[in-house]
XYZ file of C-alpha atoms in Angstrom:
439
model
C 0.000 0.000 0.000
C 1.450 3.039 -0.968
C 2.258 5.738 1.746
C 0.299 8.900 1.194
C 2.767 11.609 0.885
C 1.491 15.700 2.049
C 0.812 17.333 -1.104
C 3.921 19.713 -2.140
C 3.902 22.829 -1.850
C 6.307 25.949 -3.472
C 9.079 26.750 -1.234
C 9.881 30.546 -1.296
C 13.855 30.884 -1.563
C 15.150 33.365 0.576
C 16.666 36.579 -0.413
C 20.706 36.691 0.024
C 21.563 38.446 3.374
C 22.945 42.096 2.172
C 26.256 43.950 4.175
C 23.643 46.239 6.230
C 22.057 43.054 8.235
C 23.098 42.744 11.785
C 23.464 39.511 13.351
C 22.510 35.909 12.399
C 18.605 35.532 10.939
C 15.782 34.396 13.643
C 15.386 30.853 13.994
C 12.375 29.251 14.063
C 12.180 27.327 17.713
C 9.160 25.150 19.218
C 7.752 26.616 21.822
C 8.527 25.742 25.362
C 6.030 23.775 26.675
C 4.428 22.047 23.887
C 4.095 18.159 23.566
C 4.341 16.200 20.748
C 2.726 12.651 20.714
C 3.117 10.736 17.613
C 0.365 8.949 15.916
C -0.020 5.967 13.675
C -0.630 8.286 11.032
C -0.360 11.617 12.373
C 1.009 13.906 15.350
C -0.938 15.463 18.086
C 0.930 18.630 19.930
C -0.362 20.569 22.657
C 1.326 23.622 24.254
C -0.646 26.652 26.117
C -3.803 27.365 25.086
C -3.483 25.359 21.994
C -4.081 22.097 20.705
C -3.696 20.560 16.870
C -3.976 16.864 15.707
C -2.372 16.035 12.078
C -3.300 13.702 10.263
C -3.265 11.808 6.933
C -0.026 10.491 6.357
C 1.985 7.512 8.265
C 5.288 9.646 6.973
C 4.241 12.349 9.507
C 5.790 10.739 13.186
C 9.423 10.028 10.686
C 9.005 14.213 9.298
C 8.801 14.885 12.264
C 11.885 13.337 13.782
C 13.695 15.656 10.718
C 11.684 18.762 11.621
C 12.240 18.584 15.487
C 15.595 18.587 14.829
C 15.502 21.209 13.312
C 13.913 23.501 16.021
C 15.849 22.337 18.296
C 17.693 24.488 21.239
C 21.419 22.906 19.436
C 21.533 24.409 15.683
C 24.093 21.774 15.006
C 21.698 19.046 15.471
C 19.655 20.470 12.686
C 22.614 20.687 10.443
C 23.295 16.531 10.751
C 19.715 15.717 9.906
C 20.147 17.726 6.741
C 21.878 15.152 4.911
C 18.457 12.638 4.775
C 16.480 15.647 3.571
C 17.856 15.622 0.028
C 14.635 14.232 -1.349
C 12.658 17.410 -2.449
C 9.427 15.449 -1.962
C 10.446 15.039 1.831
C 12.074 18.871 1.838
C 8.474 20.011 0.612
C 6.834 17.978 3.442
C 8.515 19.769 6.042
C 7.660 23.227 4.710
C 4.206 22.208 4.715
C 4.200 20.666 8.294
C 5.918 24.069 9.547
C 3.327 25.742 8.651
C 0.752 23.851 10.052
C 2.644 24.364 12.882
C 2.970 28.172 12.687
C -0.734 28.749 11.987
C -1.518 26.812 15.262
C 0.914 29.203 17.009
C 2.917 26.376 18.273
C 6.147 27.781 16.765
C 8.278 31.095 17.211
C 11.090 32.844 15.584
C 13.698 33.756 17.711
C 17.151 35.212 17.658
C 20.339 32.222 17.199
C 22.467 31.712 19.653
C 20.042 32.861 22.463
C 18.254 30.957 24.732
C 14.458 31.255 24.259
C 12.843 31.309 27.798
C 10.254 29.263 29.101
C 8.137 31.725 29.715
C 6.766 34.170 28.254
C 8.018 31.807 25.509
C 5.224 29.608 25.476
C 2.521 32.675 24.764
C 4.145 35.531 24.020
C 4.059 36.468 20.141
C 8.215 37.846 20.902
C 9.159 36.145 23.578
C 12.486 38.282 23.270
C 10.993 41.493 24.416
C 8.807 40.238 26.612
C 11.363 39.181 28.562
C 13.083 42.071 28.670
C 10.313 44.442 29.393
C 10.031 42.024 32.845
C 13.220 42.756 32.928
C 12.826 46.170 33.046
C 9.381 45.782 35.397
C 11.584 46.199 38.793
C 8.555 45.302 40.670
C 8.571 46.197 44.208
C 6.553 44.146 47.344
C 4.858 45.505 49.533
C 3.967 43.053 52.660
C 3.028 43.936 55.907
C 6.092 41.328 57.020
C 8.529 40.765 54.588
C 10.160 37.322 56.094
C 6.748 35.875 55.378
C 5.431 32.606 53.432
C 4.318 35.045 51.150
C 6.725 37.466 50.738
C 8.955 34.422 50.081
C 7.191 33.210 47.622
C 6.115 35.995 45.872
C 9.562 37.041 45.814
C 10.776 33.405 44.516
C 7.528 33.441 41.790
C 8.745 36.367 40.322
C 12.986 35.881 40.299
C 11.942 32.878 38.621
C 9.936 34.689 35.639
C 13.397 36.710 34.994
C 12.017 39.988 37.073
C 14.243 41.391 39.885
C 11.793 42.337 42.758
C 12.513 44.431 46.023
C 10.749 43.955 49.253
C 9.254 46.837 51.385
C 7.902 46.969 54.741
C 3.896 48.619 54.477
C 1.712 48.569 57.878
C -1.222 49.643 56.379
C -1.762 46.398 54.517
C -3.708 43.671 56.404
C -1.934 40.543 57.759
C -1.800 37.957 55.079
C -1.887 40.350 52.375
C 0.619 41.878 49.705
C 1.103 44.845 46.939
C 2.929 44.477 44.033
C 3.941 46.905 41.825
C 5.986 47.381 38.635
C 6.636 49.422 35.660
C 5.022 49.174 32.105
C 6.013 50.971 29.150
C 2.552 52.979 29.483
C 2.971 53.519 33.115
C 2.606 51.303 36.826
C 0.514 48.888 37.552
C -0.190 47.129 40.594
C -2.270 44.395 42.178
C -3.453 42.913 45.695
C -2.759 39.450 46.993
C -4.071 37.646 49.893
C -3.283 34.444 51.503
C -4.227 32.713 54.480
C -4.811 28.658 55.459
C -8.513 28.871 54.798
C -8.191 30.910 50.897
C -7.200 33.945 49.623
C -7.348 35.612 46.131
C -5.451 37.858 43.605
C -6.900 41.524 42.204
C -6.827 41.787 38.213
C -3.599 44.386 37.423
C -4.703 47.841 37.939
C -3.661 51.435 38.908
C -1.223 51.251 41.474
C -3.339 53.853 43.954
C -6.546 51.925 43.985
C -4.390 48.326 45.071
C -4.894 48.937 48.717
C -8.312 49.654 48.699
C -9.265 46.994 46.719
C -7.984 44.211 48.586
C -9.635 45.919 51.439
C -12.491 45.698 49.654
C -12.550 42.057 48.371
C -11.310 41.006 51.668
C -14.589 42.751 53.350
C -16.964 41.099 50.855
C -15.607 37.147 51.171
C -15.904 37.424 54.529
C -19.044 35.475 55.879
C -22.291 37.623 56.509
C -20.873 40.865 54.377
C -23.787 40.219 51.530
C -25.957 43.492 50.211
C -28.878 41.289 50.595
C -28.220 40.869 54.669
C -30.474 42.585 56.502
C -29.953 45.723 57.894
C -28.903 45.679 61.606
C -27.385 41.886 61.243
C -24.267 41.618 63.536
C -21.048 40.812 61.074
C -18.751 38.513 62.041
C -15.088 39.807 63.437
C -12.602 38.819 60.872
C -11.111 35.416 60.608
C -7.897 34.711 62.314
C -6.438 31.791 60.261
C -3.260 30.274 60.794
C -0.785 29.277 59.097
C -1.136 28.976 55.054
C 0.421 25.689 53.827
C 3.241 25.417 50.908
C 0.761 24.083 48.264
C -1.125 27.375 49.000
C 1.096 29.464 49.259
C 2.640 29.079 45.602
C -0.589 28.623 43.900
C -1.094 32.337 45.372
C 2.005 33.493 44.782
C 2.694 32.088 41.193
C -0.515 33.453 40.476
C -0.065 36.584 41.211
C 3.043 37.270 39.723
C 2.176 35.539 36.846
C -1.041 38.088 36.246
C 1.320 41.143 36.859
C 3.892 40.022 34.286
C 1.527 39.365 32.120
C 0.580 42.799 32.039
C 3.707 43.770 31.829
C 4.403 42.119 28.809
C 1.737 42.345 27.088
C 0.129 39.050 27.097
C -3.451 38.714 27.264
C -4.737 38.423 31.136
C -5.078 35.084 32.604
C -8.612 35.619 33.383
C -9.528 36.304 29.790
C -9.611 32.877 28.572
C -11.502 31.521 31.831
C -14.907 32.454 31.805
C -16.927 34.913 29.323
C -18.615 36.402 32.349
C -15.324 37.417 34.039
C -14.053 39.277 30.946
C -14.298 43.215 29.871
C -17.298 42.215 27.975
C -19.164 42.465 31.558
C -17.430 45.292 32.394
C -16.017 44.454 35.510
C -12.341 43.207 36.039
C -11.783 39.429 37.547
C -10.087 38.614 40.848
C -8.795 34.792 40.999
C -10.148 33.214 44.602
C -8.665 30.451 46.043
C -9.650 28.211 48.770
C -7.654 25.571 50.570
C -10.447 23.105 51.250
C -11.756 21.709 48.930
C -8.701 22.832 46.965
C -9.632 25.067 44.075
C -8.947 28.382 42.275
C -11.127 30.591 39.632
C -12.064 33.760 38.060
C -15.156 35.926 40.122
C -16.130 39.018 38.622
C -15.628 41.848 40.658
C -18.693 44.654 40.432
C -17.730 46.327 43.227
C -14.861 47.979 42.004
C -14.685 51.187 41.126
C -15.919 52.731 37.488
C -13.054 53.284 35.017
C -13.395 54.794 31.459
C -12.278 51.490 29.794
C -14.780 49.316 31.706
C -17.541 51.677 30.845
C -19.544 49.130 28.785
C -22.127 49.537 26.021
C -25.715 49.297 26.656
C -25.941 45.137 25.929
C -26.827 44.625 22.588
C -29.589 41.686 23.525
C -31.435 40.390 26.328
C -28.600 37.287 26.180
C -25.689 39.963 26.796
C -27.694 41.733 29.798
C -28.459 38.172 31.178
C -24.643 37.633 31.378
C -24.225 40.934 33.225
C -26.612 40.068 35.691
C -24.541 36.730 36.342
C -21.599 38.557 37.040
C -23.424 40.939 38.799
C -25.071 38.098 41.119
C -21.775 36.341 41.246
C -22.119 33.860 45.057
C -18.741 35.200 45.776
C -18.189 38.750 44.854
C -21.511 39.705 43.420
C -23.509 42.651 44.738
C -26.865 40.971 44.103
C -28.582 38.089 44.737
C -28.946 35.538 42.101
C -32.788 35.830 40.997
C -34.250 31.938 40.936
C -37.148 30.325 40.186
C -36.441 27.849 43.063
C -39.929 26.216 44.109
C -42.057 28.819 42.792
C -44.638 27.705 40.241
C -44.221 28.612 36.615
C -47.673 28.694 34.862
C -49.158 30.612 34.099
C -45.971 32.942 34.608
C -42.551 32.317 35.072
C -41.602 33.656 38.640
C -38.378 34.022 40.212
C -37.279 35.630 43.402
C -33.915 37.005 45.295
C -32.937 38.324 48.612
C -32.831 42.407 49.000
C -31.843 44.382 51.945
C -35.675 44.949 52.395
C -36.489 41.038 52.067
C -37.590 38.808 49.545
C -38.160 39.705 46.323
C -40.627 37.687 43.808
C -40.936 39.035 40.148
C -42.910 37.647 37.083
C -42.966 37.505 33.130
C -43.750 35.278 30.189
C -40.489 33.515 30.408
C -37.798 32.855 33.112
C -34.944 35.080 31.531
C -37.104 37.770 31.163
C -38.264 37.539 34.581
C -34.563 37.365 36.009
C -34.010 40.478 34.185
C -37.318 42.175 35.680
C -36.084 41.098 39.264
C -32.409 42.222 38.850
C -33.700 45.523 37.660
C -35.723 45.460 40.757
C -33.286 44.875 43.337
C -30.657 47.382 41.862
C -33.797 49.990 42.416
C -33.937 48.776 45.940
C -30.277 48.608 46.507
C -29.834 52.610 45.193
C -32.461 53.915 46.875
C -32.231 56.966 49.335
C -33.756 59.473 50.839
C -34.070 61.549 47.403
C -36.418 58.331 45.917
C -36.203 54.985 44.563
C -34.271 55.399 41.155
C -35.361 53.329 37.597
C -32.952 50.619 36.440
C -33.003 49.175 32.857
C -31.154 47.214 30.793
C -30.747 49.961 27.871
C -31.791 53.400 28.308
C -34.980 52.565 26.377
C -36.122 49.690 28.916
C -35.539 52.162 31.813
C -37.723 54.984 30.088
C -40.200 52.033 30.059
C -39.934 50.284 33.307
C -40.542 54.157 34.361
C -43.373 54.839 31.997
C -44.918 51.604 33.774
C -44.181 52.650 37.067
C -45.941 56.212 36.952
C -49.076 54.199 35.266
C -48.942 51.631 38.030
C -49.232 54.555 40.786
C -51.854 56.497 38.774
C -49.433 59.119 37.708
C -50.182 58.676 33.504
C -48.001 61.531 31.855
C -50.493 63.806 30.318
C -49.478 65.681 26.790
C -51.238 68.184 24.783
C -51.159 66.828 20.769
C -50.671 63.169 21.729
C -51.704 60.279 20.193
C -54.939 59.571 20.202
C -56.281 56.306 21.743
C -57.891 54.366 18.672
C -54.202 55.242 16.999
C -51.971 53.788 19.409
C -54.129 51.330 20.285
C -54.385 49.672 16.927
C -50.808 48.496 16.952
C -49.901 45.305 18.088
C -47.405 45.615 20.795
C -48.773 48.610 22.052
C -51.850 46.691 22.901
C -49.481 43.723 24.348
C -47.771 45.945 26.675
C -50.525 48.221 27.370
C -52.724 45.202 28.731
C-alpha cells in the first residue's frame, strides 16, 4: 500500500543576506512547553492554550523526527539531519508541516544563539521582548512582614519569571496580604494578593493607587455575613484569624499573582480572559482569581464592586442574552452585589416567577419567560439597593427599557403623563405591541 505523501507545496527561496544586516537571521524554535505525541498516522501537539492533531499520512511521526531537529535548542543538530532531507518530496513535506505548525501558534522565531525562555516563551508572540520588558518591570513588594510565606514566595515566583523584585515593609496592609507593583512601558501597575490557610485571592492588574483599597475591599466582601442582601442591623462577624497557610497554597497564590502582573507587563493577554466569558471586559467588571484551601480550588469571580473606570464603561448590551450575562456577574455567590434571581420552588404557569434576597427582604418578580423575569427582578433589586432618601431610582437594561420600566411605574401609581397633541387612543391602540404591553 502506498504511503500517502502531504501534497507539495512551493518553497519561497530566501533573499541573500545584504552587508547592512546585523546579526545571524531568527530561527524558528518550538515553543517551550508544547508536547508532541506521535500517531499511527499523524502527530498530536499541545502547548498553552493550543491544541492541533495532524493527520493523513503515516510519513508524519518520521518528518517529524527531521523537523524537530531542526527547532531544536542545538543548531548543530539540525545541520546533521540535513543530509536525509535531500529528497525534495520530503524537503516540501517539512515546509508544509511548519506551517501547520505556525498557523496553530505552536512555533516562534527567535534570535540564534540565544536561549528562548520558558516563559513568556510559550505565549508571548516575541518572547524576546517580553522578557526584557520584565526585565525592566523592577517590581517592588509591599507586605506587611517581609520574612513571610508570602513574601517568600512571591519574591521566589517572580525571580523565577526573569524579574528582579525588592521587598518593602507597608503597615497599612492587612496581615496575610501583599502589593505588588511594577513598571510598564505605558505607566505602573499594581495588584493585591491575599493568603491565608482557609483561601485567599489575587486583584486583576490595575492602577497602582486603587491596590490597597481593593484588597480591602474584596477582603470585606468574602468574609461570611458581608452580603448586600443581609439585613440591615445583622451583627457581622469579626474577621477570621487563620493560621498558618500551607506550601501548596502558598505558591498557587504566589505564582498566580506574579504571573497576572507580568503578564501585564508584557503584554500578554490576562489570565482571566480565557476563563470564563462572564469574568471578561465584555461584563465590564475586572476578575479577581479566589482560592480556597479546602476543597482545593482556584477561579475567576467578577468583581462589580470595584470602582468605574473609562475602559470598563460598557455599552448598553446589545440583547437580552448579553444583559443576562451581566446580571450573572453581577449576582456572582462570591463577589456579586446581588442576589442571584431563581425560580427555586415557585410555580411557573401561568408565569414564570423568580425571586432574590434584597436588603428589604424577599423579592418575587414575574414575566412570560424565566430570563425575562430574572431580568425584571435584577432591575428590581438594583432599584432597591440605590435607593435613598431623594427616591427609589429606575434601572433598565438599555436606556430605552428604563424609560419604560418608568413609563410603567408612573401608570402603576396612577401618575399617567399627560401631553397636549398626543396620540390619540384608537391610533396607538391599533398596533400590536402597544396593545401587548398596554394590557
Amino acid at each position: 500500500m502506498p504511503v500517502p505523501v502531504p501534497v507539495p507545496v512551493p518553497v519561497p527561496v530566501p533573499e541573500a543576506p545584504t552587508a547592512s544586516m546585523a546579526g545571524p537571521p531568527p530561527r524558528l524554535r518550538l515553543r517551550p512547553g508544547v508536547a508532541v505525541t506521535p500517531l499511527a498516522a499523524g502527530l498530536h501537539l499541545r502547548g498553552r492554550g493550543a491544541a492541533v492533531t495532524l493527520e493523513g499520512s503515516r510519513a508524519l511521526p518520521f518528518l517529524w523526527k527531521l523537523l524537530s531537529a531542526r527547532l531544536a535548542a542545538d543548531p548543530v543538530a539540525g545541520t546533521a539531519e540535513s543530509t536525509e532531507t535531500a529528497d525534495p518530496r520530503v524537503e516540501a513535506a517539512l515546509t508544509t508541516l511548519t506551517a501547520r505548525l505556525r498557523e496553530h501558534d505552536l512555533l516562534v522565531e527567535h534570535p540564534d544563539g540565544a536561549e528562548l525562555p520558558p516563559w513568556p516563551g510559550s505565549s508571548a508572540a516575541d518572547p524576546v521582548r517580553a522578557a526584557e520588558a520584565i526585565r525592566a518591570a523592577r517590581p517592588v513588594i509591599a507586605t506587611p512582614h517581609p520574612h513571610s510565606p508570602l513574601a517568600r514566595g512571591l519574591a521566589r515566583a517572580l525571580n523565577d519569571a526573569g524579574a528582579s523584585p525588592r521587598l518593602t515593609v507597608d503597615g497599612r496592609l492587612a496581615v496575610g496580604q501583599a502589593v505588588i507593583t511594577a513598571d510598564t512601558p505605558s505607566g505602573a501597575v499594581a495588584l493585591a494578593v491575599s493568603c491565608d490557610a482557609d483561601g485567599g485571592f489575587v486583584t486583576e492588574p490595575g492602577p497602582p493607587g486603587q491596590a490597597r483599597s481593593e484588597a480591602d475591599a474584596v477582603a470585606a466582601r468574602l468574609r461570611p455575613g458581608t452580603q448586600p442582601w443581609t439585613p440591615p442591623g445583622s451583627p457581622l462577624p469579626a474577621p477570621h484569624q487563620a493560621s498558618t497557610p500551607s506550601g501548596t497554597h502558598v505558591s498557587l497564590l504566589a505564582g498566580a499573582a506574579a504571573g497576572r502582573l507580568l503578564a501585564a507587563v508584557a503584554g500578554l493577554p490576562d489570565p482571566a480572559a480565557q476563563e470564563n466569558a462572564s469574568t471578561s471586559a465584555a461584563t465590564g467588571h475586572p476578575a479577581v482569581l479566589i482560592a480556597r484551601a479546602e476543597p482545593p480550588e482556584a477561579t475567576y469571580h467578577p468583581w462589580a464592586g470595584a470602582p468605574r473606570t473609562a475602559r470598563r464603561r460598557p455599552l448598553a448590551p446589545r440583547d437580552l442574552a448579553e444583559a443576562l450575562r451581566r446580571i450573572t456577574a453581577l449576582t456572582d455567590p462570591r463577589l456579586g452585589v446581588l442576589d442571584a434571581p431563581l425560580p427555586g420552588n415557585l410555580p411557573q404557569l401561568p408565569a414564570s416567577l423568580v425571586s432574590c434576597r434584597t436588603g428589604a427582604g424577599p423579592l418575587v418578580a414575574g414575566a412570560g419567560r424565566a430570563d425575562q423575569a430574572r431580568l425584571e427582578a435584577a432591575c428590581h433589586a438594583a432599584e432597591l439597593a440605590l435607593a435613598d432618601a431623594s427616591g427609589t431610582p429606575v434601572v433598565g437594561a438599555t436606556p430605552g427599557h428604563a424609560h419604560g420600566r418608568a413609563l410603567r411605574r408612573a401608570l402603576l401609581h396612577g401618575a399617567a403623563p399627560t401631553a397636549s397633541g398626543g396620540i390619540a387612543d384608537d391610533v396607538w391602540n391599533s398596533h400590536p405591541q402597544a396593545r401587548h404591553w398596554w394590557t
